[in-house]
């Protein structure tokens, strides 16, 4: 009985696990990527370290030469910000003009549709009036023909 209870559990685990291990090409790929990733991580760390050392060494030079460098840096920063702001304002202006043109087109289209709708309603009203008038004429002709009969006016007896 104990074997019978363990058997379905064993089959369930076998269904979850792969039938065989990773292939040799998969292991080779993982090892290559692991080495490459380690090398790139080491390179990133060295770059950060060298950058921090260079900044620490060059900071005194920047402080000594700041009367010349600071205005130059400010001019460059403001020029770049000016170009970026100019581009942003241009994009905003073009998009707002495009939106306005599309809005006016939609508004004009809606006005035209309202005009067409009014004309259709007027035409429908006129056609309805004509139908009523025609029906009244036909009814009055039917009444006249009933009174006069097919051969002429009805005789009173």
Tab-separated table of C-alpha atoms in Angstrom, residues 51-119:
chain	number	residue	atom	x	y	z
A	51	UNK	CA	36.851	58.044	-13.549
A	52	UNK	CA	36.680	58.714	-9.801
A	53	UNK	CA	40.489	58.903	-9.536
A	54	UNK	CA	40.647	61.283	-12.514
A	55	UNK	CA	37.976	63.463	-10.945
A	56	UNK	CA	39.821	63.554	-7.628
A	57	UNK	CA	43.077	64.495	-9.347
A	58	UNK	CA	41.574	67.111	-11.660
A	59	UNK	CA	39.342	68.809	-9.070
A	60	UNK	CA	42.137	71.052	-7.734
A	61	UNK	CA	42.953	72.096	-11.307
A	62	UNK	CA	39.308	73.013	-11.851
A	63	UNK	CA	39.276	75.044	-8.638
A	64	UNK	CA	42.454	76.909	-9.587
A	65	UNK	CA	41.290	77.572	-13.153
A	66	UNK	CA	37.657	78.164	-12.224
A	67	UNK	CA	37.649	81.861	-13.186
A	68	UNK	CA	38.173	80.733	-16.777
A	69	UNK	CA	36.511	77.322	-16.845
A	70	UNK	CA	33.321	78.115	-14.975
A	71	UNK	CA	32.120	80.832	-17.373
A	72	UNK	CA	33.026	78.633	-20.355
A	73	UNK	CA	31.101	75.704	-18.899
A	74	UNK	CA	28.129	77.957	-18.112
A	75	UNK	CA	28.128	79.338	-21.669
A	76	UNK	CA	28.185	75.817	-23.130
A	77	UNK	CA	25.476	74.573	-20.750
A	78	UNK	CA	23.202	77.547	-21.474
A	79	UNK	CA	23.780	77.208	-25.227
A	80	UNK	CA	22.834	73.517	-25.121
A	81	UNK	CA	19.799	74.286	-22.955
A	82	UNK	CA	18.827	77.061	-25.385
A	83	UNK	CA	18.954	74.682	-28.351
A	84	UNK	CA	16.954	72.069	-26.468
A	85	UNK	CA	14.370	74.657	-25.359
A	86	UNK	CA	14.132	76.051	-28.880
A	87	UNK	CA	13.488	72.585	-30.281
A	88	UNK	CA	10.924	71.848	-27.587
A	89	UNK	CA	9.104	75.132	-28.205
A	90	UNK	CA	9.127	74.441	-31.941
A	91	UNK	CA	7.648	70.980	-31.458
A	92	UNK	CA	5.020	72.361	-29.073
A	93	UNK	CA	4.138	75.152	-31.522
A	94	UNK	CA	3.798	72.758	-34.456
A	95	UNK	CA	1.723	70.292	-32.487
A	96	UNK	CA	-0.580	73.016	-31.150
A	97	UNK	CA	-1.055	74.483	-34.625
A	98	UNK	CA	-1.775	71.007	-35.982
A	99	UNK	CA	-4.317	70.428	-33.204
A	100	UNK	CA	-5.958	73.800	-33.916
A	101	UNK	CA	-6.212	73.094	-37.649
A	102	UNK	CA	-7.700	69.656	-36.996
A	103	UNK	CA	-10.143	71.156	-34.471
A	104	UNK	CA	-11.276	73.815	-36.935
A	105	UNK	CA	-11.669	71.203	-39.676
A	106	UNK	CA	-13.804	69.069	-37.366
A	107	UNK	CA	-15.822	72.125	-36.325
A	108	UNK	CA	-16.378	73.130	-39.947
A	109	UNK	CA	-17.290	69.549	-40.810
A	110	UNK	CA	-19.784	69.461	-37.941
A	111	UNK	CA	-21.298	72.764	-39.080
A	112	UNK	CA	-21.635	71.378	-42.605
A	113	UNK	CA	-23.222	68.238	-41.221
A	114	UNK	CA	-25.694	70.338	-39.191
A	115	UNK	CA	-26.522	72.331	-42.331
A	116	UNK	CA	-27.053	69.121	-44.307
A	117	UNK	CA	-29.161	67.753	-41.442
A	118	UNK	CA	-31.328	70.899	-41.417
A	119	UNK	CA	-31.766	70.714	-45.185
